[in-house]
Amino acid sequence: DAKTTQPNSMESNEEEPVHLPCNHSTISGTDYIHWYRQLPSQGPEYVIHGLTSNVNNRMASLAIAEDRKSSTLILHRATLRDAAVYYCILRDLGFGNEKLTFGTGTRLTIIP
Amino acid sequence: GAGVSQSPSNKVTEKGKDVELRCDPISGHTALYWYRQRLGQGLEFLIYFQGNSAPDKSGLPSDRFSAERTGESVSTLTIQRTQQEDSAVYLCASSPRGGGGSSDSYNEQFFGPGTRLTVL
């Protein structure tokens, strides 16, 4: 599986935007970029995913570089509930490849 | 509706004993995954079930680990002769189907709260 690199930790002030970076320089043409997050003492939850175009949903936005070697998860207005570990995952959506390969993620701390 | 549930939430056992961990997926979800998360680490894939297909066992760390799934419902992860290195949170996830296809057909994985296993 292609590898992703994320900062170990980040801090942000409450009600400010947060930009979480992810580098994936070995991404292949069929790899989708997924983000999951894990709140304290919970299992991970899906945040967003994309292939080439930027994506928006109710939780976040995903900005993908033109060369696809990096991406940024954007939380538009952080709340205390957004404090979690955020995982950037590459996943080949070709049939037969279903498992997620998690790295150590970015631990996001929200400062009140 | 109900999410993925796991039991027990916590399990403390002695080295050498066998343990069984249970996962109840979301009703109707045909795909089921087991992952392990050691303290401070990301999740490691263990095994994947999809309908009646043969499971993908490629992530099981040793032959002490096995898992079963009854149809498209409950799954049990069994660890025999537990070792201290088996201490971790074991997470189960389910999805409507196993993935594949275009972005529009992506089926996110829904995770349970996990079982924290401590081997003394």
mmCIF file of C-alpha atoms in Angstrom:
data_model
loop_
_atom_site.group_PDB
_atom_site.id
_atom_site.type_symbol
_atom_site.label_atom_id
_atom_site.label_comp_id
_atom_site.label_asym_id
_atom_site.label_seq_id
_atom_site.Cartn_x
_atom_site.Cartn_y
_atom_site.Cartn_z
ATOM 1 C CA ASP A 1 0.000 0.000 0.000
ATOM 2 C CA ALA A 2 1.170 3.518 -0.766
ATOM 3 C CA LYS A 3 2.289 5.340 2.366
ATOM 4 C CA THR A 4 1.014 8.589 3.853
ATOM 5 C CA THR A 5 2.901 11.033 6.065
ATOM 6 C CA GLN A 6 1.160 13.256 8.586
ATOM 7 C CA PRO A 7 2.386 15.483 11.424
ATOM 8 C CA ASN A 8 2.160 13.731 14.777
ATOM 9 C CA SER A 9 0.196 16.520 16.398
ATOM 10 C CA MET A 10 -1.412 19.896 15.797
ATOM 11 C CA GLU A 11 -3.196 22.479 17.893
ATOM 12 C CA SER A 12 -5.898 24.903 16.910
ATOM 13 C CA ASN A 13 -8.078 27.434 18.639
ATOM 14 C CA GLU A 14 -11.759 26.781 18.988
ATOM 15 C CA GLU A 15 -13.952 28.322 16.268
ATOM 16 C CA GLU A 16 -10.956 28.764 13.949
ATOM 17 C CA PRO A 17 -10.347 26.810 10.713
ATOM 18 C CA VAL A 18 -7.977 23.854 10.848
ATOM 19 C CA HIS A 19 -5.883 22.555 7.974
ATOM 20 C CA LEU A 20 -4.558 19.033 8.436
ATOM 21 C CA PRO A 21 -1.905 18.101 5.856
ATOM 22 C CA CYS A 22 -1.105 14.708 4.404
ATOM 23 C CA ASN A 23 1.709 13.782 2.036
ATOM 24 C CA HIS A 24 1.356 10.781 -0.259
ATOM 25 C CA SER A 25 4.079 11.142 -2.852
ATOM 26 C CA THR A 26 3.836 7.482 -3.995
ATOM 27 C CA ILE A 27 0.101 7.595 -4.657
ATOM 28 C CA SER A 28 -1.028 5.589 -7.670
ATOM 29 C CA GLY A 29 -3.621 6.577 -10.210
ATOM 30 C CA THR A 30 -6.279 4.304 -8.699
ATOM 31 C CA ASP A 31 -5.744 5.304 -5.063
ATOM 32 C CA TYR A 32 -8.508 7.234 -3.369
ATOM 33 C CA ILE A 33 -7.662 9.491 -0.441
ATOM 34 C CA HIS A 34 -9.722 8.801 2.659
ATOM 35 C CA TRP A 35 -9.875 10.497 6.030
ATOM 36 C CA TYR A 36 -11.134 8.911 9.190
ATOM 37 C CA ARG A 37 -10.953 10.309 12.696
ATOM 38 C CA GLN A 38 -10.923 8.667 16.087
ATOM 39 C CA LEU A 39 -12.401 10.477 19.036
ATOM 40 C CA PRO A 40 -11.062 9.540 22.484
ATOM 41 C CA SER A 41 -12.078 6.045 23.585
ATOM 42 C CA GLN A 42 -14.086 5.433 20.411
ATOM 43 C CA GLY A 43 -13.649 3.566 17.169
ATOM 44 C CA PRO A 44 -12.725 5.566 14.062
ATOM 45 C CA GLU A 45 -15.402 7.312 12.036
ATOM 46 C CA TYR A 46 -15.429 8.220 8.355
ATOM 47 C CA VAL A 47 -14.875 11.867 7.518
ATOM 48 C CA ILE A 48 -14.467 12.273 3.781
ATOM 49 C CA HIS A 49 -12.803 10.840 0.683
ATOM 50 C CA GLY A 50 -11.833 11.956 -2.803
ATOM 51 C CA LEU A 51 -9.863 11.080 -5.927
ATOM 52 C CA THR A 52 -8.851 14.210 -7.827
ATOM 53 C CA SER A 53 -11.357 16.977 -7.268
ATOM 54 C CA ASN A 54 -11.857 18.855 -4.034
ATOM 55 C CA VAL A 55 -14.730 17.498 -1.967
ATOM 56 C CA ASN A 56 -17.073 19.020 0.570
ATOM 57 C CA ASN A 57 -19.469 17.419 3.012
ATOM 58 C CA ARG A 58 -21.180 18.384 6.236
ATOM 59 C CA MET A 59 -18.135 17.509 8.316
ATOM 60 C CA ALA A 60 -15.197 18.852 6.347
ATOM 61 C CA SER A 61 -13.594 19.713 3.025
ATOM 62 C CA LEU A 62 -10.817 17.846 1.255
ATOM 63 C CA ALA A 63 -8.398 19.785 -0.902
ATOM 64 C CA ILE A 64 -6.292 17.611 -3.223
ATOM 65 C CA ALA A 65 -3.158 18.930 -4.903
ATOM 66 C CA GLU A 66 -3.124 18.921 -8.669
ATOM 67 C CA ASP A 67 -0.348 16.282 -8.750
ATOM 68 C CA ARG A 68 -2.218 14.314 -6.028
ATOM 69 C CA LYS A 69 0.947 13.945 -3.977
ATOM 70 C CA SER A 70 -0.575 15.766 -1.055
ATOM 71 C CA SER A 71 -3.951 16.668 0.360
ATOM 72 C CA THR A 72 -5.402 18.763 3.156
ATOM 73 C CA LEU A 73 -8.387 18.094 5.350
ATOM 74 C CA ILE A 74 -10.098 21.332 6.279
ATOM 75 C CA LEU A 75 -12.326 21.772 9.297
ATOM 76 C CA HIS A 76 -13.938 25.137 8.700
ATOM 77 C CA ARG A 77 -14.712 26.004 12.290
ATOM 78 C CA ALA A 78 -13.191 23.764 14.909
ATOM 79 C CA THR A 79 -15.147 22.832 17.989
ATOM 80 C CA LEU A 80 -13.998 21.008 21.089
ATOM 81 C CA ARG A 81 -15.703 17.910 19.742
ATOM 82 C CA ASP A 82 -13.265 17.880 16.830
ATOM 83 C CA ALA A 83 -10.388 16.942 19.129
ATOM 84 C CA ALA A 84 -9.351 13.544 17.791
ATOM 85 C CA VAL A 85 -6.699 11.621 15.903
ATOM 86 C CA TYR A 86 -7.122 12.156 12.170
ATOM 87 C CA TYR A 87 -5.979 9.443 9.788
ATOM 88 C CA CYS A 88 -5.186 9.996 6.111
ATOM 89 C CA ILE A 89 -5.475 6.684 4.248
ATOM 90 C CA LEU A 90 -4.907 5.680 0.648
ATOM 91 C CA ARG A 91 -7.176 2.958 -0.612
ATOM 92 C CA ASP A 92 -7.247 1.328 -4.003
ATOM 93 C CA LEU A 93 -10.889 0.903 -4.851
ATOM 94 C CA GLY A 94 -10.216 -1.845 -7.320
ATOM 95 C CA PHE A 95 -12.362 -4.822 -6.492
ATOM 96 C CA GLY A 96 -10.956 -7.127 -3.858
ATOM 97 C CA ASN A 97 -9.026 -4.549 -1.871
ATOM 98 C CA GLU A 98 -11.175 -3.542 1.059
ATOM 99 C CA LYS A 99 -9.045 -3.190 4.146
ATOM 100 C CA LEU A 100 -7.905 0.173 5.482
ATOM 101 C CA THR A 101 -4.241 0.687 6.312
ATOM 102 C CA PHE A 102 -3.936 3.187 9.139
ATOM 103 C CA GLY A 103 -0.790 5.110 10.036
ATOM 104 C CA THR A 104 -0.348 6.871 13.358
ATOM 105 C CA GLY A 105 -2.343 9.918 12.267
ATOM 106 C CA THR A 106 -2.361 13.507 13.531
ATOM 107 C CA ARG A 107 -3.549 14.172 17.053
ATOM 108 C CA LEU A 108 -5.565 17.400 16.916
ATOM 109 C CA THR A 109 -5.944 19.391 20.111
ATOM 110 C CA ILE A 110 -8.530 22.172 20.246
ATOM 111 C CA ILE A 111 -7.782 25.031 22.587
ATOM 112 C CA PRO A 112 -10.883 26.633 24.130
ATOM 113 C CA GLY B 1 -30.540 2.744 14.173
ATOM 114 C CA ALA B 2 -28.155 0.609 16.177
ATOM 115 C CA GLY B 3 -24.490 0.813 15.344
ATOM 116 C CA VAL B 4 -21.806 -1.846 15.550
ATOM 117 C CA SER B 5 -21.616 -3.349 19.013
ATOM 118 C CA GLN B 6 -18.813 -5.307 20.623
ATOM 119 C CA SER B 7 -18.560 -7.335 23.772
ATOM 120 C CA PRO B 8 -17.085 -7.387 26.256
ATOM 121 C CA SER B 9 -15.957 -3.788 26.430
ATOM 122 C CA ASN B 10 -13.038 -4.802 28.626
ATOM 123 C CA LYS B 11 -11.386 -8.176 29.117
ATOM 124 C CA VAL B 12 -8.554 -8.972 31.501
ATOM 125 C CA THR B 13 -7.048 -12.413 31.185
ATOM 126 C CA GLU B 14 -4.012 -14.335 32.276
ATOM 127 C CA LYS B 15 -1.248 -15.270 29.904
ATOM 128 C CA GLY B 16 -1.933 -18.608 28.266
ATOM 129 C CA LYS B 17 -5.731 -18.435 28.501
ATOM 130 C CA ASP B 18 -8.042 -18.328 25.465
ATOM 131 C CA VAL B 19 -10.371 -15.380 24.860
ATOM 132 C CA GLU B 20 -13.358 -14.784 22.592
ATOM 133 C CA LEU B 21 -14.371 -11.335 21.423
ATOM 134 C CA ARG B 22 -17.755 -10.725 19.859
ATOM 135 C CA CYS B 23 -18.901 -8.288 17.179
ATOM 136 C CA ASP B 24 -22.487 -7.540 16.153
ATOM 137 C CA PRO B 25 -22.423 -5.630 12.866
ATOM 138 C CA ILE B 26 -25.067 -3.250 11.601
ATOM 139 C CA SER B 27 -28.006 -5.229 10.266
ATOM 140 C CA GLY B 28 -27.763 -5.712 6.511
ATOM 141 C CA HIS B 29 -24.044 -5.039 6.297
ATOM 142 C CA THR B 30 -22.406 -7.823 4.357
ATOM 143 C CA ALA B 31 -18.782 -6.844 5.000
ATOM 144 C CA LEU B 32 -17.135 -7.191 8.416
ATOM 145 C CA TYR B 33 -13.585 -6.313 9.446
ATOM 146 C CA TRP B 34 -11.464 -6.884 12.528
ATOM 147 C CA TYR B 35 -8.611 -4.544 13.425
ATOM 148 C CA ARG B 36 -6.199 -4.332 16.342
ATOM 149 C CA GLN B 37 -4.932 -1.114 17.885
ATOM 150 C CA ARG B 38 -1.982 -1.184 20.242
ATOM 151 C CA LEU B 39 -1.488 1.707 22.639
ATOM 152 C CA GLY B 40 -0.518 4.873 20.790
ATOM 153 C CA GLN B 41 -0.567 3.174 17.409
ATOM 154 C CA GLY B 42 -2.784 3.162 14.364
ATOM 155 C CA LEU B 43 -5.084 0.281 13.517
ATOM 156 C CA GLU B 44 -3.741 -2.980 12.104
ATOM 157 C CA PHE B 45 -6.005 -4.985 9.800
ATOM 158 C CA LEU B 46 -6.611 -8.556 10.968
ATOM 159 C CA ILE B 47 -9.347 -10.233 8.923
ATOM 160 C CA TYR B 48 -12.187 -9.410 6.541
ATOM 161 C CA PHE B 49 -15.456 -11.228 5.790
ATOM 162 C CA GLN B 50 -17.599 -10.500 2.747
ATOM 163 C CA GLY B 51 -20.826 -12.437 2.340
ATOM 164 C CA ASN B 52 -20.198 -16.093 1.628
ATOM 165 C CA SER B 53 -16.746 -15.527 0.149
ATOM 166 C CA ALA B 54 -13.646 -16.978 1.778
ATOM 167 C CA PRO B 55 -12.386 -14.522 4.391
ATOM 168 C CA ASP B 56 -9.215 -12.499 3.857
ATOM 169 C CA LYS B 57 -7.049 -13.663 6.743
ATOM 170 C CA SER B 58 -3.890 -11.966 5.553
ATOM 171 C CA GLY B 59 -3.609 -9.725 8.624
ATOM 172 C CA LEU B 60 -3.799 -12.385 11.319
ATOM 173 C CA PRO B 61 -0.476 -12.209 13.186
ATOM 174 C CA SER B 62 -0.224 -15.895 14.117
ATOM 175 C CA ASP B 63 -2.134 -19.164 14.100
ATOM 176 C CA ARG B 64 -3.287 -18.385 17.637
ATOM 177 C CA PHE B 65 -5.739 -15.942 16.074
ATOM 178 C CA SER B 66 -8.893 -17.081 14.309
ATOM 179 C CA ALA B 67 -12.277 -15.615 13.509
ATOM 180 C CA GLU B 68 -15.646 -16.882 12.427
ATOM 181 C CA ARG B 69 -18.751 -15.246 11.106
ATOM 182 C CA THR B 70 -22.216 -16.748 11.040
ATOM 183 C CA GLY B 71 -23.817 -15.801 7.739
ATOM 184 C CA GLU B 72 -23.964 -12.027 7.581
ATOM 185 C CA SER B 73 -24.344 -11.505 11.302
ATOM 186 C CA VAL B 74 -22.283 -11.995 14.414
ATOM 187 C CA SER B 75 -18.529 -12.535 14.282
ATOM 188 C CA THR B 76 -16.243 -13.959 16.938
ATOM 189 C CA LEU B 77 -12.501 -13.339 17.144
ATOM 190 C CA THR B 78 -10.688 -16.001 19.153
ATOM 191 C CA ILE B 79 -7.189 -15.676 20.540
ATOM 192 C CA GLN B 80 -5.718 -18.890 21.898
ATOM 193 C CA ARG B 81 -2.933 -19.089 24.479
ATOM 194 C CA THR B 82 -2.872 -15.317 24.907
ATOM 195 C CA GLN B 83 0.441 -13.508 25.254
ATOM 196 C CA GLN B 84 1.161 -10.119 26.802
ATOM 197 C CA GLU B 85 1.865 -8.759 23.310
ATOM 198 C CA ASP B 86 -1.790 -9.432 22.457
ATOM 199 C CA SER B 87 -2.857 -6.625 24.790
ATOM 200 C CA ALA B 88 -4.619 -4.059 22.627
ATOM 201 C CA VAL B 89 -8.007 -2.693 21.661
ATOM 202 C CA TYR B 90 -9.721 -4.960 19.150
ATOM 203 C CA LEU B 91 -12.052 -3.073 16.828
ATOM 204 C CA CYS B 92 -14.728 -4.415 14.561
ATOM 205 C CA ALA B 93 -16.193 -2.557 11.607
ATOM 206 C CA SER B 94 -18.934 -3.310 9.107
ATOM 207 C CA SER B 95 -19.962 -1.818 5.793
ATOM 208 C CA PRO B 96 -22.883 -2.390 3.414
ATOM 209 C CA ARG B 97 -20.566 -4.249 1.074
ATOM 210 C CA GLY B 98 -16.879 -4.700 0.733
ATOM 211 C CA GLY B 99 -15.980 -1.784 -1.428
ATOM 212 C CA GLY B 100 -14.677 -1.675 -4.955
ATOM 213 C CA GLY B 101 -16.012 0.375 -7.806
ATOM 214 C CA SER B 102 -16.210 4.084 -8.166
ATOM 215 C CA SER B 103 -16.101 6.814 -5.618
ATOM 216 C CA ASP B 104 -19.872 7.064 -5.783
ATOM 217 C CA SER B 105 -20.236 3.500 -4.553
ATOM 218 C CA TYR B 106 -17.766 3.757 -1.686
ATOM 219 C CA ASN B 107 -19.070 2.104 1.430
ATOM 220 C CA GLU B 108 -17.589 3.632 4.532
ATOM 221 C CA GLN B 109 -16.716 1.397 7.407
ATOM 222 C CA PHE B 110 -18.673 1.829 10.625
ATOM 223 C CA PHE B 111 -16.637 0.970 13.681
ATOM 224 C CA GLY B 112 -17.686 -0.419 17.019
ATOM 225 C CA PRO B 113 -16.352 0.914 20.321
ATOM 226 C CA GLY B 114 -13.803 -1.874 20.611
ATOM 227 C CA THR B 115 -12.839 -4.447 23.214
ATOM 228 C CA ARG B 116 -9.867 -3.549 25.381
ATOM 229 C CA LEU B 117 -7.909 -6.754 26.031
ATOM 230 C CA THR B 118 -5.323 -6.847 28.793
ATOM 231 C CA VAL B 119 -3.164 -9.943 29.153
ATOM 232 C CA LEU B 120 -1.420 -10.144 32.509
#
